[in-house]
XYZ file of C-alpha atoms in Angstrom:
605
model
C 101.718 80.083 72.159
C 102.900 76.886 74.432
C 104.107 78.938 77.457
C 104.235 82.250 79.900
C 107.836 83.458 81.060
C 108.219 85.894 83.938
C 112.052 86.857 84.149
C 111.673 87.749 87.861
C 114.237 90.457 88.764
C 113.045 91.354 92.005
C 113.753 94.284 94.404
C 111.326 93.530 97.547
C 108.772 91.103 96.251
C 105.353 91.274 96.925
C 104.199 87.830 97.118
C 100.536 88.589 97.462
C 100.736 90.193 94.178
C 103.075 87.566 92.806
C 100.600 84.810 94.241
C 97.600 86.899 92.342
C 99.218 87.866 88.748
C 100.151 84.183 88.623
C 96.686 82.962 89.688
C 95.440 85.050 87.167
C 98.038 84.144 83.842
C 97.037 80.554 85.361
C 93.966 81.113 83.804
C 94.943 80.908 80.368
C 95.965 76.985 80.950
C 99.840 77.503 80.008
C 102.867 76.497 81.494
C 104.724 79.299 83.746
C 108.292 79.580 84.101
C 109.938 82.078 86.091
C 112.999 82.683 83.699
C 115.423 84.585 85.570
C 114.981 85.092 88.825
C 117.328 87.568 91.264
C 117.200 89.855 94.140
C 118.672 92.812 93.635
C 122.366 93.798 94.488
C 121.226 97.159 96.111
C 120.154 94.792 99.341
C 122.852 93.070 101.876
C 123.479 89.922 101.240
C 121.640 88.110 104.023
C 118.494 90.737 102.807
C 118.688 88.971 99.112
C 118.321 85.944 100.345
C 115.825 86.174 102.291
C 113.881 87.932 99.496
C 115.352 84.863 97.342
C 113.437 82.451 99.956
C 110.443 84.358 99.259
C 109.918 84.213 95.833
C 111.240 80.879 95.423
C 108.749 79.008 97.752
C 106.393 81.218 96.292
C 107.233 80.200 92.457
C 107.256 76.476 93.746
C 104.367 76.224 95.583
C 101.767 77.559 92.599
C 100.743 74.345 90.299
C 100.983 76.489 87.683
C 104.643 77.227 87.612
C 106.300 74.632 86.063
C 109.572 75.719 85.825
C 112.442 78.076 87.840
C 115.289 79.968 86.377
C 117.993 81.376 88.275
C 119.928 84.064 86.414
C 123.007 83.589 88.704
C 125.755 82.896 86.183
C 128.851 83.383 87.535
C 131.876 85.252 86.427
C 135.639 86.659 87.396
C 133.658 89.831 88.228
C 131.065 88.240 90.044
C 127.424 87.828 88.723
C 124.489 90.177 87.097
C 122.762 91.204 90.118
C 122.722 88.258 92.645
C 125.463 85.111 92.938
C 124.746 81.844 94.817
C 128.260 81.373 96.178
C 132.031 83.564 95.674
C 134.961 82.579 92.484
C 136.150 79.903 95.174
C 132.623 78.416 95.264
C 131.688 78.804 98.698
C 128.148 79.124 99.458
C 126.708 83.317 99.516
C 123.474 83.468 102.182
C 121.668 82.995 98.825
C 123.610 79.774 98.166
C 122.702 78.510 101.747
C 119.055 79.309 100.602
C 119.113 77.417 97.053
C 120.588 74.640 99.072
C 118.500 74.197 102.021
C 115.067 74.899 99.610
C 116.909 71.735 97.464
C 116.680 69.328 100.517
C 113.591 70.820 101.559
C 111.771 69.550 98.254
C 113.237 66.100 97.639
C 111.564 63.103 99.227
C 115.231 61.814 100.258
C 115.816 58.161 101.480
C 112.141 56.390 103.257
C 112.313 53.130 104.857
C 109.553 51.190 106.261
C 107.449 47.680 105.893
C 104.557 46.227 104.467
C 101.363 46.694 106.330
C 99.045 43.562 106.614
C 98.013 43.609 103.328
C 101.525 44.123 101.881
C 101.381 47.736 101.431
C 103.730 50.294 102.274
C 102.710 54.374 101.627
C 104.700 57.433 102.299
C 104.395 61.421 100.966
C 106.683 62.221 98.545
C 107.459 65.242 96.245
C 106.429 64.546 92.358
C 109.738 63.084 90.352
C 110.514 59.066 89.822
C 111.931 57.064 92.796
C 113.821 53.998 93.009
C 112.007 51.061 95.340
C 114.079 48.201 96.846
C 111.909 45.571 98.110
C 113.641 42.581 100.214
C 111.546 39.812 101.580
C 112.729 36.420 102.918
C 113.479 34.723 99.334
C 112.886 37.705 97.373
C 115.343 38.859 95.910
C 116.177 42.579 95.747
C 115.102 44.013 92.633
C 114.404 47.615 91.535
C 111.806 49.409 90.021
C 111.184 52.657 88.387
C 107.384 54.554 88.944
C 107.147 57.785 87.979
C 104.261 59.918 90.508
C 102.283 62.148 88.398
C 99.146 64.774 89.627
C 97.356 61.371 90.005
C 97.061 60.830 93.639
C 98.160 56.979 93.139
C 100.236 54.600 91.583
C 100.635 51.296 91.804
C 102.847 48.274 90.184
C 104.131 44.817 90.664
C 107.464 43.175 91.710
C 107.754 39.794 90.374
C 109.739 36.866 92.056
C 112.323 35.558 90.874
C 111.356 31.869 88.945
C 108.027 30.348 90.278
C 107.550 32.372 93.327
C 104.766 34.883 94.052
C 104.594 38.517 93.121
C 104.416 41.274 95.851
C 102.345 44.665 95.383
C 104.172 47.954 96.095
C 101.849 51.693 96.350
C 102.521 55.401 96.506
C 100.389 58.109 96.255
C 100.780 62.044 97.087
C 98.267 63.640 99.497
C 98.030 67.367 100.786
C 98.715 67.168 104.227
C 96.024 68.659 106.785
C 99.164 69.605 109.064
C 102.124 68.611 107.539
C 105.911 69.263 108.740
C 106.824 72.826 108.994
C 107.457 74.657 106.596
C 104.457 73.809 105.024
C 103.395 75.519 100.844
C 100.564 74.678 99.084
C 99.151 71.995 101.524
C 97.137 74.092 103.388
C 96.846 78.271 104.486
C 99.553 79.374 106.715
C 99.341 82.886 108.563
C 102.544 83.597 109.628
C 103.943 80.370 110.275
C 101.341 78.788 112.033
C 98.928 76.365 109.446
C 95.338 76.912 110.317
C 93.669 74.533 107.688
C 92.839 71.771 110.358
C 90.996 69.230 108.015
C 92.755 66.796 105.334
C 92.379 67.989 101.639
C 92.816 64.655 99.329
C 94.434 64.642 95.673
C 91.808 63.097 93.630
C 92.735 62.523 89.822
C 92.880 66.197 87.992
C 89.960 67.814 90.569
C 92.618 68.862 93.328
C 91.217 70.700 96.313
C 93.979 72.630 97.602
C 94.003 76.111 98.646
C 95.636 78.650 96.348
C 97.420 80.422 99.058
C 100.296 80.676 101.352
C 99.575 84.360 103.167
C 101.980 86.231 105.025
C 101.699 89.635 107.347
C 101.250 93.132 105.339
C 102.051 96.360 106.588
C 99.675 98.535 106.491
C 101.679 100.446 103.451
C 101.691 97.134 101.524
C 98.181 96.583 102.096
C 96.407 100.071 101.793
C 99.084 102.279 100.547
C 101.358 101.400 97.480
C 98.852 98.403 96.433
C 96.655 101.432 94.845
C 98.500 102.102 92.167
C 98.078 98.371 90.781
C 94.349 99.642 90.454
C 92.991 100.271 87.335
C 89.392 100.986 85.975
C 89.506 99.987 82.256
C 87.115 97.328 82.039
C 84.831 100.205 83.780
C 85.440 102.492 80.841
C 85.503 102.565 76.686
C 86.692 104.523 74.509
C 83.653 107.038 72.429
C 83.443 109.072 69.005
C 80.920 111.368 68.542
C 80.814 112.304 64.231
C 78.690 115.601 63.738
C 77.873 116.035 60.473
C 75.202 118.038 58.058
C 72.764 116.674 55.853
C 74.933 115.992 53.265
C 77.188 113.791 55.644
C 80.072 116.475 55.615
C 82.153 116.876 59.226
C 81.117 120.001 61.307
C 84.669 121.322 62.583
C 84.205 123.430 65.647
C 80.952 122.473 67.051
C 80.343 122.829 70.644
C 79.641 119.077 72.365
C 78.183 118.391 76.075
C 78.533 115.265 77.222
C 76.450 114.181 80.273
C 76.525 110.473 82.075
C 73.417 110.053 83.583
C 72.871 106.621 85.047
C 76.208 104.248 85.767
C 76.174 100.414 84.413
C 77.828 99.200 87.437
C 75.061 98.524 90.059
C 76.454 99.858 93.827
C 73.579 99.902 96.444
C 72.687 99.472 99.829
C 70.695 97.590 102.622
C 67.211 99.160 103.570
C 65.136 98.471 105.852
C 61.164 99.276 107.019
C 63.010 102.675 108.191
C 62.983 104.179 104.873
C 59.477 104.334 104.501
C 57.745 107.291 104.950
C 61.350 108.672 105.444
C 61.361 111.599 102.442
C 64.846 112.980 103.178
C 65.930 109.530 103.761
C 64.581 108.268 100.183
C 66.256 111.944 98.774
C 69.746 110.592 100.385
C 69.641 106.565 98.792
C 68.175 107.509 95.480
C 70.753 110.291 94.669
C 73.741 107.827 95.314
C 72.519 104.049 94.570
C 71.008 102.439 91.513
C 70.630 99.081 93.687
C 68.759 97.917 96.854
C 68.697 94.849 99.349
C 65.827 94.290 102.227
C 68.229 93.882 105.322
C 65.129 91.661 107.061
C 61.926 92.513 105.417
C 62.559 89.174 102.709
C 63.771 86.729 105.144
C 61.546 83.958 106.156
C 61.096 84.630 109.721
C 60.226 88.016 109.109
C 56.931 87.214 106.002
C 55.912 83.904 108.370
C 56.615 83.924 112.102
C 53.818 81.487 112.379
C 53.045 78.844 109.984
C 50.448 79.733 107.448
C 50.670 83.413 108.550
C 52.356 85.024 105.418
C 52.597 89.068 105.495
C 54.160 90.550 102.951
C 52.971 94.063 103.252
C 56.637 95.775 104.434
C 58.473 94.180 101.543
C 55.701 95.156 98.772
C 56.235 99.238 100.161
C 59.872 98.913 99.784
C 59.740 97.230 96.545
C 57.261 100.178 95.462
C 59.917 102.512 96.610
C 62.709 101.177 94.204
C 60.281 100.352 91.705
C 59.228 104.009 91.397
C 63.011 105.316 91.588
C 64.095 102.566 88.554
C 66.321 101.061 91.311
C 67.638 97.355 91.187
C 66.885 94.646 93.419
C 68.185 91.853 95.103
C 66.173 89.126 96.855
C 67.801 88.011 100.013
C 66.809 85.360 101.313
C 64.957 82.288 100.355
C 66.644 80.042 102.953
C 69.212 80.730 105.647
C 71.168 77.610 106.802
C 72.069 78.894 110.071
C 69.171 77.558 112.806
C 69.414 80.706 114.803
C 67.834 82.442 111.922
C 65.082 79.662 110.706
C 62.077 80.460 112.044
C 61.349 79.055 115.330
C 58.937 77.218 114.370
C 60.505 75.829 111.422
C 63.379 74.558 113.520
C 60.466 72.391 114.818
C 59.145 70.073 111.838
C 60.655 67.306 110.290
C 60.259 65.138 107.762
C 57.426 65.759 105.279
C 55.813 68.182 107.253
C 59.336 70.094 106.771
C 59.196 69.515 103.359
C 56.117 70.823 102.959
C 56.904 73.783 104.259
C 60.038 74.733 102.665
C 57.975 73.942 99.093
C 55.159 76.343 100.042
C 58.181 79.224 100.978
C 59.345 78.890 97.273
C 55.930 78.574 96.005
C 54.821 81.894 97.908
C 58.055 83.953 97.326
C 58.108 83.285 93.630
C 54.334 83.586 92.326
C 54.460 86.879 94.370
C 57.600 88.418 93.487
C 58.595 86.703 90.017
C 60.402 88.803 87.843
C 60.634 91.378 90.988
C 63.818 90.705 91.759
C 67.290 90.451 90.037
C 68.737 88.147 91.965
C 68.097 85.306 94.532
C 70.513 84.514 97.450
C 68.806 80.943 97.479
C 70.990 79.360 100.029
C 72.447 81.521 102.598
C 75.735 80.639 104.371
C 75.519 76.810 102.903
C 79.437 76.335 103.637
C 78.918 77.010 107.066
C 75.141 75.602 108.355
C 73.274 73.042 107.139
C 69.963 72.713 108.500
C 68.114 71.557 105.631
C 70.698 68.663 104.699
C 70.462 67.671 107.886
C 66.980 67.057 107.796
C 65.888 66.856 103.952
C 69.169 64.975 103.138
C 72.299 65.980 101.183
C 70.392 67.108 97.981
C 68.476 69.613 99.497
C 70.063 72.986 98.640
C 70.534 71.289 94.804
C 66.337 70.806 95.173
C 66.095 74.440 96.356
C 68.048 75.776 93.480
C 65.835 73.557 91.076
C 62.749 74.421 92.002
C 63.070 78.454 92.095
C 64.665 78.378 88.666
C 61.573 76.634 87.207
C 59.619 79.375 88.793
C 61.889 82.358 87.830
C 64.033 81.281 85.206
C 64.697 85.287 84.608
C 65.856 85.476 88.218
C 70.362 85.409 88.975
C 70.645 82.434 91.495
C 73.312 82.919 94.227
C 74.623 81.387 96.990
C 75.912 84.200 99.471
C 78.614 83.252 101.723
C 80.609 84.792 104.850
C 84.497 84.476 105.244
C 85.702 83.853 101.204
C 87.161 87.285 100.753
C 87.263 88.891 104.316
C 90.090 86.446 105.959
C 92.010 83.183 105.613
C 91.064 82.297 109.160
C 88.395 80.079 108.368
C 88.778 76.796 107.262
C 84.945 75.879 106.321
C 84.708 78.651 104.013
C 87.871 78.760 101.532
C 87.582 80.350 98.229
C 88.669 76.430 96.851
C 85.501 75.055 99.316
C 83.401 77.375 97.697
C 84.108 76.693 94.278
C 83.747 72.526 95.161
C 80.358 73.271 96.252
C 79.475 75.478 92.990
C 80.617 72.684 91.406
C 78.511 70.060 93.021
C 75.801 72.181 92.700
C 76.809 72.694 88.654
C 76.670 68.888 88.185
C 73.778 68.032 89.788
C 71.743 70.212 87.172
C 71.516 73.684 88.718
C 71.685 76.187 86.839
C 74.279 78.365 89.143
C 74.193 82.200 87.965
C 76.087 84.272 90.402
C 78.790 84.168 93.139
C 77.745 86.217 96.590
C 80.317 87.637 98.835
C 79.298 89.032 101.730
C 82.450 90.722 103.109
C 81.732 91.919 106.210
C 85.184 92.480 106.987
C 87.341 93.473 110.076
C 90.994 94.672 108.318
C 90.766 93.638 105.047
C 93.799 92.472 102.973
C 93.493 93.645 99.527
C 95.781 91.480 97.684
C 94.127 88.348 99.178
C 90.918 90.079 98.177
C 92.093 90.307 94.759
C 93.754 86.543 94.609
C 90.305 85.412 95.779
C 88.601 87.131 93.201
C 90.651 85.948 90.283
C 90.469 82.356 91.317
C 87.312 82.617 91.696
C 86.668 84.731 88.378
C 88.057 80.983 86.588
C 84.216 80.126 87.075
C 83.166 82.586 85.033
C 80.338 83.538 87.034
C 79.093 87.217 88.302
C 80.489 88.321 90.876
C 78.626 90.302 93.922
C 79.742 91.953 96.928
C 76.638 91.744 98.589
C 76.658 93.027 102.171
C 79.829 95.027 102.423
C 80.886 96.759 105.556
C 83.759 97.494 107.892
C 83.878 96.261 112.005
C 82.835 98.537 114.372
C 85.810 98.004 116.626
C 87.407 100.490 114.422
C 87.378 104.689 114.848
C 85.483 106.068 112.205
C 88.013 107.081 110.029
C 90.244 103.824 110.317
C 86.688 102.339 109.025
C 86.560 104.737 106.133
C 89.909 103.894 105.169
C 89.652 100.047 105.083
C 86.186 100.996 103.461
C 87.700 102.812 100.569
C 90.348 100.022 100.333
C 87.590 97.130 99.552
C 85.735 99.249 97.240
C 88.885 100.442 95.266
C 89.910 96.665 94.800
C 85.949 95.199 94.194
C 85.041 98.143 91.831
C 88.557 97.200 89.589
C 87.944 93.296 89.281
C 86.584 92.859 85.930
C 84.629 90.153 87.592
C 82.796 92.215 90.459
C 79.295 92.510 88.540
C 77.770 94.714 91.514
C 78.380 95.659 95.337
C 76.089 96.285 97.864
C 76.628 98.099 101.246
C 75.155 96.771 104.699
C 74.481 100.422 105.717
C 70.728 100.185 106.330
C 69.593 102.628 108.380
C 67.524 102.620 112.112
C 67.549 104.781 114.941
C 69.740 102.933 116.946
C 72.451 103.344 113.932
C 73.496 100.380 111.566
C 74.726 96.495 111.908
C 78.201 97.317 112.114
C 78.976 100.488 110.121
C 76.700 103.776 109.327
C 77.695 106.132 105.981
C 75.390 108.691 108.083
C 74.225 110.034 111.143
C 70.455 110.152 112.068
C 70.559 113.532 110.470
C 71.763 111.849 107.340
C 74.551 114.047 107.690
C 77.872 112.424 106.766
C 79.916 110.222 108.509
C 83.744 109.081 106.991
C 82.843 106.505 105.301
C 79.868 108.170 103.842
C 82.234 111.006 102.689
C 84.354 108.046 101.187
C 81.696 106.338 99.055
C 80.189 109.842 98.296
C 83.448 110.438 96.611
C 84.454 107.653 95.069
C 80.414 108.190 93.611
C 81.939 111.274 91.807
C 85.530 109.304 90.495
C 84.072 106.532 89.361
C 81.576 108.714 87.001
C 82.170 110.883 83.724
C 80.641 113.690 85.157
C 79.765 116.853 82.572
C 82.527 116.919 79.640
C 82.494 119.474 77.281
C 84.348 120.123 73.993
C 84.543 120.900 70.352
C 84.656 118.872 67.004
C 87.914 118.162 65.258
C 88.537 118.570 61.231
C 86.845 115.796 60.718
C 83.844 116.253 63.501
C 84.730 114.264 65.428
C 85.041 114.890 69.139
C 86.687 111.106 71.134
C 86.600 110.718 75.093
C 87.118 107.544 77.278
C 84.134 107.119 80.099
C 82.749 105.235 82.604
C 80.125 102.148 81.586
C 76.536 103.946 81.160
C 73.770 106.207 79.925
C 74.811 109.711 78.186
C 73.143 112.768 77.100
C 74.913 114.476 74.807
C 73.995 118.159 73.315
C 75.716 119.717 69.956
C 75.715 123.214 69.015
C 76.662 124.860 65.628
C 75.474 128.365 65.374
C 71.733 128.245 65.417
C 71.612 124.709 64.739
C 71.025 122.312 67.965
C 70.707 118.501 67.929
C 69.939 116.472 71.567
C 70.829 112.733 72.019
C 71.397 109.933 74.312
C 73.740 106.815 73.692
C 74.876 103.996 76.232
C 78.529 102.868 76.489
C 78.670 99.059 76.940
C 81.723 96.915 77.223
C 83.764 96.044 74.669
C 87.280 96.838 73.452
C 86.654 98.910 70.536
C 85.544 102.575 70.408
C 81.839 103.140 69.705
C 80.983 105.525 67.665
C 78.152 107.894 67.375
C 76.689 110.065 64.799
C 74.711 112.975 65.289
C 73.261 115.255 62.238
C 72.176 119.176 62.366
């Protein structure tokens, strides 16, 4: 199979989820070709082609379509669904469109001069151009260079008889803020680009943001977006046989079928307030299989003064999950922001820091190894860099060394702000992230897990779901790791962007776990609560309480076919599963892992 065609008959496109399905058929490293493309005739005229716009810069901006089809063949009666122009070929509003777009994406006619070292460089769209070169005695003479993905090419135009030869470049470079309209060189929002920093073309490892963004309505973005949800990689397909001694089918008996623990971890932050707290503990352990300390980890909370390590909080919390068979995740060894080093951290340099960064690994891991499923290693590196700064550029790299020797069991993360939640932030793009996994990859570290942190204000689900796919290409686990919702929303808006980020993490086949930040205190949470003080639901804890109950099996119960065979399709997890037939009763338990096949069962009475 050499290629991927998408026909591309189009009502009103949604180019989020055009930009994401592409993304994601990218990932099989085939050509793309959008094969017929055409608005539909049900629309005005001037309506198709702005739709036609649309999908067209959207189609030609992706580096993995390669090709674009119009299926605008034209006829006495007109054409299939769309035309460009009328039987006396005079541009349609979609003409003007094919013809403006045209211009748009040739380099045209560039004139210049030689620099002071005889070089002459300009931007121009992929394709093979025709250089004229005149200098005093030189005669004109042209040359053909084709520009490839390589950022450069260069060449040589040779005098005519004895004289000298003249060097000629060209290269293509994504533009930090390049004429408007701008696709594929950088994030716009509207129409305004925000990416204010240049993003070079370097051989085949392009760093380019994967996406041009445009406003949602609300029904785009939280409303008709849900039915392009699904759950299968969540679920497989089960056969239970019940049979007799001699192996013979038992038609008609009675099956109960019971999920009992989930294989998708979905937590929450604690915090110091859940000790002691009995109704509390009652509340977390009925709904979450996974834990985070919100504080109790971090380094200026087990040393506020050098040499005075206190580790007492975090060893009663880690009892508490321990006892209640929850998961947890160790956040964090280091925090790059300075506001959050310890004071006196901020303070040393040198070897002294050095020193003391070595002793924080040393402490955390003899004490907790094993403990702890994961390790957010290096928090917010994209953003802060305290210890490059002072430990140089290989720092974080040293970090993730060092606690892999001591926990090789341990999931390494980094955990970073701004990925998934919004395209507003130029030092944290999902294409920056995955250059500094990559760094990180070569230089030796072995690089287990990707951390989102989504704390998000109004979240966007199909750039949530583009982000995830690209960065899915890794092939690394995926964590949503301190989810919540701004608290400059009403409660229920907050619920409602809540479920929206859970209903698009919990169907990525790549989203390994999420966590919520809804630690508990007095004073409330961080940013958003799932209870009152009187643990007595709030709307977004009625939201995750019921998508708790969707997104399990629940009690199923049933009886054996001809053959004895009773099949169901459920949720990743543990099962209990009881068989009656007449006096005879049989108990079990079985686990439903992925995979693509049905698993099969046998019980005998």
């Amino acid at each position: 199979m050499d290629g991927i065609g998408l026909e591309g008959h189009f009502t009103i496109p949604n180019l989020p989820l055009m930009r994401a399905l592409i993304d994601k058929l990218s990932t099989l490293g085939l050509p793309i070709w959008l094969t017929e493309v055409d608005i539909s005739s049900t629309l005005d005229k001037e309506t198709q082609a702005i739709y036609l716009e649309e999908v067209l810069r959207e189609g030609f901006s992706h580096p993995s379509v390669n090709g674009i089809m119009l299926w605008t063949a034209l006829h006495p009666y007109g054409c299939y669904q769309m035309c460009l122009t009328n039987n006396n070929f005079r541009n349609l509003p979609a003409g003007d469109v094919f013809d403006k777009l045209l211009k748009e994406w040739q380099t045209g006619v560039e004139v210049g001069q030689t620099d002071e070292h005889g070089a002459c460089s300009f931007y121009g769209f992929l394709g093979e151009y025709e250089a004229t070169v005149t200098y005093q005695n030189l005669l004109p003479q042209i040359t053909r260079q084709e520009i490839d993905n390589n950022n450069k090419r260069r060449g040589r135009v040779p005098q005519e008889g004895n004289g000298p030869s003249y060097d000629y470049s060209a290269y293509t470079e994504c533009k930090a803020v390049p004429e408007s309209p701008l696709y594929n060189g950088g994030i716009i929002k509207g129409q305004t680009p925000i990416l204010t920093h240049e993003l070079n073309v370097s051989g085949s490892d392009i760093n380019v943001p994967a996406f041009v963004l445009y406003n949602l309505t609300a029904n785009t973005m939280l409303g008709n977006d849900k039915k392009c949800l699904f759950y299968q990689e969540r679920k497989r397909a089960a056969t239970i046989h019940v049979s007799d001694v001699h192996g013979d089918g038992l038609q008609g008996a009675a099956i109960e079928i019971e999920q009992i623990s989930k294989d998708s971890p979905f937590g929450s932050a604690i915090a110091k307030t859940i000790l002691g707290n009995l109704p509390y503990q009652s509340w977390f352990v009925e709904r979450f299989n996974a834990a985070v300390f919100e504080d109790e980890l971090k380094w200026y909370s087990t040393e506020p003064e050098p040499g005075k390590v206190n580790y007492t909080i975090p060893d009663q919390m880690l009892e508490f999950v321990r006892a209640n068979q929850i998961v947890a995740r160790g956040h964090n060894i280091f925090w790059e922001d300075p506001a959050y080093t310890p004071s006196w951290v901020r303070n040393l340099t040198g070897p002294e820091l050095k020193s003391a960064v070595n002793s924080r690994i040393q402490s955390l891991m003899s004490k907790y190894k094993t403990e702890f499923i994961h390790w957010d290693v290096s928090n917010e590196l994209l953003h802060f860099d305290f210890y490059e700064q002072r430990l140089g550029p290989n720092a974080s790299l040293q970090f993730f060394q060092t606690v892999h020797k001591s926990d090789p069991l341990a999931t390494l993360f980094m955990n970073e702000f701004n990925v998934v939640e919004t395209c507003d932030d130029a030092n944290s793009t999902v294409d920056k992230y995955i250059s500094r996994l990559r760094e990180l990859k070569r230089g030796g570290v072995s690089m287990d897990g990707i951390g989102l942190e989504s704390h998000f204000s109004k979240p966007n689900p199909p750039f949530i779901r583009a982000v995830l796919d690209k960065l899915a290409t890794l092939q690394l686990p995926i964590w949503l790791t301190e989810l919540d919702i701004n608290n400059t929303f009403d409660l229920e808006t907050q619920a409602a962007y809540l479920e929206a980020v859970l209903r698009e993490g919990f169907s990525h086949p790549s989203v390994n776990g999420i966590m919520l930040w809804t630690a508990l205190h007095p004073y409330g949470c961080y940013r958003m609560c799932l209870t009152d003080n009187n643990l007595r639901n709030l709307p977004a804890g009625d939201v995750v309480d019921k998508l708790l109950k969707e997104w399990q099996t629940g009690v199923i119960e049933g009886h054996a076919d001809d053959h004895g065979s009773y099949s169901f399709n459920g949720f990743l997890g543990e099962y209990r599963v009881n068989v009656k037939y007449g006096s005879r009763i049989a108990n079990s338990t079985f686990s439903l892992c992925r995979g693509d096949e049905t698993k099969h069962f046998s019980i005998q009475l």
